[in-house]
Amino acid sequence: MKKIINNPSHVVQEAIEGFMFAYSDSMTKVENVNGIIRKDLQDKVAVITGGGSGHEPLFLGFVGDGLADGAAIGNVFAAPTPNTVQEVAKAVDCGKGVLFVYGNYAGDVLNFDMAAELLEFDDIQTKTVLVADDVASAPADRKGDRRGIAGDVFVLKIAGAASGKGLSLDEVARVTQKAADQTFSIGVATSPGTIPGETEPPFVLGDDEIELGMGIHGEPGLKRTKLMKADELTDELVDKLLEESNIQASDEAAVYVNGLGSTTLLELLIVNRRVAQLLKKKGIQIYDMDVNSYCTTQEMGGFSISLLKLDDELKELYDAPASSPYYNKAQKSREGVK
């Protein structure tokens, strides 16, 4: 497997060095750990995200105005250490507390929770919102066991906007949890990704096979089946999302189609076209649509679809301007997607 790297043991450190060369005007690396923070910290609740490397531009690419204030970075597909999380939190805290927002994976939960305990000794108050949007990873009655995938983007957007309004830590956590509860995603893998330094992919798919619901690290999905046409595949994924989310006619939702790394924008746009057709047919109001590759898996083939059910409170926060190296949203008047 061809990868443009030097030493597999140095990929994360060297990637952060490259990031800092590009964005040192607005970012600062936290000393002695793999963490970055924004330079222009504000007097507000701080928002920290993080997780394993290999999903770029998550997580470091979402540090910026109206988004996260810092990111704690782990090795490839591995959680950041408690010390990394602790040092990033200490670097961004201004005395109003820190909200952790990250995907629901056992290693991340363990290490962020340990960091929260350590931060108590530093008199830094923390709260946590887990993103558990992957409807394929556990049934609805075990929603707390679901993984976090591309819905991280929606939840981080809301958290950053809420903290930017100057809300208290309790209020930022409340509305961010609301966004997490109303975010639903499902993905499909068409080909495996690669892990730097490994000679074999983490899983194998036949040339004509796909796996519906496969996780972003290759976790098992709902079923393995033959490749189907884009519309047929999108229909099946959207049906599952609507069944799980209970989003109905006249509801409003933001939509995000995320590429996993090797799927082209041309393909993603074809999927987005079908998503829009399906939601309109069901009378669901599309508040906004985004098509991009924010949550990747080392050139895995495939995509995910995320829906965020919106109410007036979430819409205001969703519309707040945001700017980071890999995500930008300008304030604009809204008439929904035509």
PDB file of N, CA, C and O in Angstrom, residues 228-261:
ATOM      1  N   MET A 228     -24.599  -1.429  -5.658  1.00  0.00           N
ATOM      2  CA  MET A 228     -25.851  -1.052  -6.321  1.00  0.00           C
ATOM      3  C   MET A 228     -25.730   0.358  -6.886  1.00  0.00           C
ATOM      4  O   MET A 228     -24.760   1.074  -6.589  1.00  0.00           O
ATOM      5  N   LYS A 229     -26.700   0.747  -7.683  1.00  0.00           N
ATOM      6  CA  LYS A 229     -26.671   2.092  -8.256  1.00  0.00           C
ATOM      7  C   LYS A 229     -26.814   3.135  -7.148  1.00  0.00           C
ATOM      8  O   LYS A 229     -27.389   2.874  -6.085  1.00  0.00           O
ATOM      9  N   ALA A 230     -26.309   4.342  -7.439  1.00  0.00           N
ATOM     10  CA  ALA A 230     -26.257   5.395  -6.414  1.00  0.00           C
ATOM     11  C   ALA A 230     -27.630   5.691  -5.831  1.00  0.00           C
ATOM     12  O   ALA A 230     -27.775   5.830  -4.607  1.00  0.00           O
ATOM     13  N   ASP A 231     -28.651   5.779  -6.674  1.00  0.00           N
ATOM     14  CA  ASP A 231     -29.982   6.119  -6.160  1.00  0.00           C
ATOM     15  C   ASP A 231     -30.532   5.009  -5.275  1.00  0.00           C
ATOM     16  O   ASP A 231     -31.138   5.275  -4.229  1.00  0.00           O
ATOM     17  N   GLU A 232     -30.345   3.778  -5.680  1.00  0.00           N
ATOM     18  CA  GLU A 232     -30.836   2.647  -4.891  1.00  0.00           C
ATOM     19  C   GLU A 232     -30.142   2.606  -3.527  1.00  0.00           C
ATOM     20  O   GLU A 232     -30.789   2.387  -2.490  1.00  0.00           O
ATOM     21  N   LEU A 233     -28.848   2.832  -3.540  1.00  0.00           N
ATOM     22  CA  LEU A 233     -28.082   2.824  -2.292  1.00  0.00           C
ATOM     23  C   LEU A 233     -28.509   3.978  -1.383  1.00  0.00           C
ATOM     24  O   LEU A 233     -28.735   3.802  -0.173  1.00  0.00           O
ATOM     25  N   THR A 234     -28.649   5.157  -1.964  1.00  0.00           N
ATOM     26  CA  THR A 234     -29.057   6.326  -1.176  1.00  0.00           C
ATOM     27  C   THR A 234     -30.450   6.142  -0.607  1.00  0.00           C
ATOM     28  O   THR A 234     -30.721   6.508   0.547  1.00  0.00           O
ATOM     29  N   ASP A 235     -31.353   5.571  -1.393  1.00  0.00           N
ATOM     30  CA  ASP A 235     -32.708   5.314  -0.901  1.00  0.00           C
ATOM     31  C   ASP A 235     -32.668   4.467   0.368  1.00  0.00           C
ATOM     32  O   ASP A 235     -33.367   4.751   1.349  1.00  0.00           O
ATOM     33  N   GLU A 236     -31.854   3.417   0.352  1.00  0.00           N
ATOM     34  CA  GLU A 236     -31.808   2.508   1.499  1.00  0.00           C
ATOM     35  C   GLU A 236     -31.243   3.214   2.732  1.00  0.00           C
ATOM     36  O   GLU A 236     -31.747   3.043   3.846  1.00  0.00           O
ATOM     37  N   LEU A 237     -30.203   4.012   2.537  1.00  0.00           N
ATOM     38  CA  LEU A 237     -29.598   4.713   3.679  1.00  0.00           C
ATOM     39  C   LEU A 237     -30.540   5.776   4.239  1.00  0.00           C
ATOM     40  O   LEU A 237     -30.674   5.918   5.470  1.00  0.00           O
ATOM     41  N   VAL A 238     -31.175   6.534   3.371  1.00  0.00           N
ATOM     42  CA  VAL A 238     -32.086   7.585   3.848  1.00  0.00           C
ATOM     43  C   VAL A 238     -33.291   6.968   4.551  1.00  0.00           C
ATOM     44  O   VAL A 238     -33.753   7.472   5.588  1.00  0.00           O
ATOM     45  N   ASP A 239     -33.820   5.883   4.018  1.00  0.00           N
ATOM     46  CA  ASP A 239     -34.943   5.213   4.692  1.00  0.00           C
ATOM     47  C   ASP A 239     -34.556   4.820   6.110  1.00  0.00           C
ATOM     48  O   ASP A 239     -35.337   4.991   7.056  1.00  0.00           O
ATOM     49  N   LYS A 240     -33.366   4.283   6.274  1.00  0.00           N
ATOM     50  CA  LYS A 240     -32.903   3.884   7.607  1.00  0.00           C
ATOM     51  C   LYS A 240     -32.761   5.100   8.524  1.00  0.00           C
ATOM     52  O   LYS A 240     -33.145   5.065   9.705  1.00  0.00           O
ATOM     53  N   LEU A 241     -32.224   6.179   7.987  1.00  0.00           N
ATOM     54  CA  LEU A 241     -32.055   7.398   8.790  1.00  0.00           C
ATOM     55  C   LEU A 241     -33.401   7.964   9.250  1.00  0.00           C
ATOM     56  O   LEU A 241     -33.561   8.356  10.407  1.00  0.00           O
ATOM     57  N   LEU A 242     -34.353   8.015   8.348  1.00  0.00           N
ATOM     58  CA  LEU A 242     -35.653   8.573   8.704  1.00  0.00           C
ATOM     59  C   LEU A 242     -36.382   7.676   9.694  1.00  0.00           C
ATOM     60  O   LEU A 242     -37.078   8.156  10.593  1.00  0.00           O
ATOM     61  N   GLU A 243     -36.222   6.382   9.536  1.00  0.00           N
ATOM     62  CA  GLU A 243     -36.827   5.442  10.489  1.00  0.00           C
ATOM     63  C   GLU A 243     -36.250   5.666  11.889  1.00  0.00           C
ATOM     64  O   GLU A 243     -36.983   5.678  12.882  1.00  0.00           O
ATOM     65  N   GLU A 244     -34.954   5.872  11.984  1.00  0.00           N
ATOM     66  CA  GLU A 244     -34.292   6.021  13.287  1.00  0.00           C
ATOM     67  C   GLU A 244     -34.506   7.409  13.894  1.00  0.00           C
ATOM     68  O   GLU A 244     -34.605   7.553  15.105  1.00  0.00           O
ATOM     69  N   SER A 245     -34.545   8.417  13.051  1.00  0.00           N
ATOM     70  CA  SER A 245     -34.597   9.792  13.544  1.00  0.00           C
ATOM     71  C   SER A 245     -36.020  10.270  13.820  1.00  0.00           C
ATOM     72  O   SER A 245     -36.203  11.254  14.537  1.00  0.00           O
ATOM     73  N   ASN A 246     -36.978   9.614  13.204  1.00  0.00           N
ATOM     74  CA  ASN A 246     -38.379  10.048  13.282  1.00  0.00           C
ATOM     75  C   ASN A 246     -38.554  11.462  12.738  1.00  0.00           C
ATOM     76  O   ASN A 246     -39.463  12.188  13.152  1.00  0.00           O
ATOM     77  N   ILE A 247     -37.681  11.886  11.851  1.00  0.00           N
ATOM     78  CA  ILE A 247     -37.866  13.162  11.160  1.00  0.00           C
ATOM     79  C   ILE A 247     -38.996  12.976  10.150  1.00  0.00           C
ATOM     80  O   ILE A 247     -38.973  12.039   9.344  1.00  0.00           O
ATOM     81  N   GLN A 248     -39.982  13.872  10.222  1.00  0.00           N
ATOM     82  CA  GLN A 248     -41.197  13.690   9.441  1.00  0.00           C
ATOM     83  C   GLN A 248     -41.497  14.915   8.596  1.00  0.00           C
ATOM     84  O   GLN A 248     -40.811  15.930   8.674  1.00  0.00           O
ATOM     85  N   ALA A 249     -42.572  14.797   7.812  1.00  0.00           N
ATOM     86  CA  ALA A 249     -43.010  15.898   6.961  1.00  0.00           C
ATOM     87  C   ALA A 249     -43.175  17.162   7.783  1.00  0.00           C
ATOM     88  O   ALA A 249     -43.704  17.112   8.905  1.00  0.00           O
ATOM     89  N   SER A 250     -42.706  18.260   7.232  1.00  0.00           N
ATOM     90  CA  SER A 250     -42.726  19.615   7.804  1.00  0.00           C
ATOM     91  C   SER A 250     -41.607  19.858   8.811  1.00  0.00           C
ATOM     92  O   SER A 250     -41.377  20.994   9.214  1.00  0.00           O
ATOM     93  N   ASP A 251     -40.907  18.795   9.243  1.00  0.00           N
ATOM     94  CA  ASP A 251     -39.716  19.016  10.058  1.00  0.00           C
ATOM     95  C   ASP A 251     -38.630  19.690   9.219  1.00  0.00           C
ATOM     96  O   ASP A 251     -38.607  19.550   7.990  1.00  0.00           O
ATOM     97  N   GLU A 252     -37.714  20.378   9.897  1.00  0.00           N
ATOM     98  CA  GLU A 252     -36.594  21.010   9.206  1.00  0.00           C
ATOM     99  C   GLU A 252     -35.298  20.296   9.589  1.00  0.00           C
ATOM    100  O   GLU A 252     -35.103  19.965  10.762  1.00  0.00           O
ATOM    101  N   ALA A 253     -34.426  20.101   8.614  1.00  0.00           N
ATOM    102  CA  ALA A 253     -33.175  19.387   8.886  1.00  0.00           C
ATOM    103  C   ALA A 253     -32.044  19.943   8.036  1.00  0.00           C
ATOM    104  O   ALA A 253     -32.235  20.345   6.893  1.00  0.00           O
ATOM    105  N   ALA A 254     -30.856  19.952   8.637  1.00  0.00           N
ATOM    106  CA  ALA A 254     -29.629  20.207   7.878  1.00  0.00           C
ATOM    107  C   ALA A 254     -29.079  18.854   7.431  1.00  0.00           C
ATOM    108  O   ALA A 254     -29.201  17.859   8.146  1.00  0.00           O
ATOM    109  N   VAL A 255     -28.503  18.840   6.248  1.00  0.00           N
ATOM    110  CA  VAL A 255     -28.020  17.600   5.645  1.00  0.00           C
ATOM    111  C   VAL A 255     -26.533  17.726   5.349  1.00  0.00           C
ATOM    112  O   VAL A 255     -26.075  18.773   4.885  1.00  0.00           O
ATOM    113  N   TYR A 256     -25.810  16.670   5.641  1.00  0.00           N
ATOM    114  CA  TYR A 256     -24.386  16.652   5.311  1.00  0.00           C
ATOM    115  C   TYR A 256     -24.020  15.308   4.691  1.00  0.00           C
ATOM    116  O   TYR A 256     -24.240  14.262   5.305  1.00  0.00           O
ATOM    117  N   VAL A 257     -23.488  15.344   3.467  1.00  0.00           N
ATOM    118  CA  VAL A 257     -22.975  14.144   2.802  1.00  0.00           C
ATOM    119  C   VAL A 257     -21.455  14.183   2.896  1.00  0.00           C
ATOM    120  O   VAL A 257     -20.819  15.108   2.383  1.00  0.00           O
ATOM    121  N   ASN A 258     -20.899  13.182   3.565  1.00  0.00           N
ATOM    122  CA  ASN A 258     -19.462  13.159   3.882  1.00  0.00           C
ATOM    123  C   ASN A 258     -18.741  12.053   3.115  1.00  0.00           C
ATOM    124  O   ASN A 258     -19.139  10.875   3.181  1.00  0.00           O
ATOM    125  N   GLY A 259     -17.679  12.403   2.421  1.00  0.00           N
ATOM    126  CA  GLY A 259     -16.843  11.398   1.767  1.00  0.00           C
ATOM    127  C   GLY A 259     -15.837  10.813   2.733  1.00  0.00           C
ATOM    128  O   GLY A 259     -15.311  11.511   3.602  1.00  0.00           O
ATOM    129  N   LEU A 260     -15.561   9.530   2.585  1.00  0.00           N
ATOM    130  CA  LEU A 260     -14.656   8.851   3.517  1.00  0.00           C
ATOM    131  C   LEU A 260     -13.193   8.925   3.096  1.00  0.00           C
ATOM    132  O   LEU A 260     -12.330   8.391   3.794  1.00  0.00           O
ATOM    133  N   GLY A 261     -12.903   9.532   1.974  1.00  0.00           N
ATOM    134  CA  GLY A 261     -11.501   9.730   1.619  1.00  0.00           C
ATOM    135  C   GLY A 261     -11.208   9.557   0.145  1.00  0.00           C
ATOM    136  O   GLY A 261     -10.544  10.392  -0.460  1.00  0.00           O
TER     137      GLY A 261
END
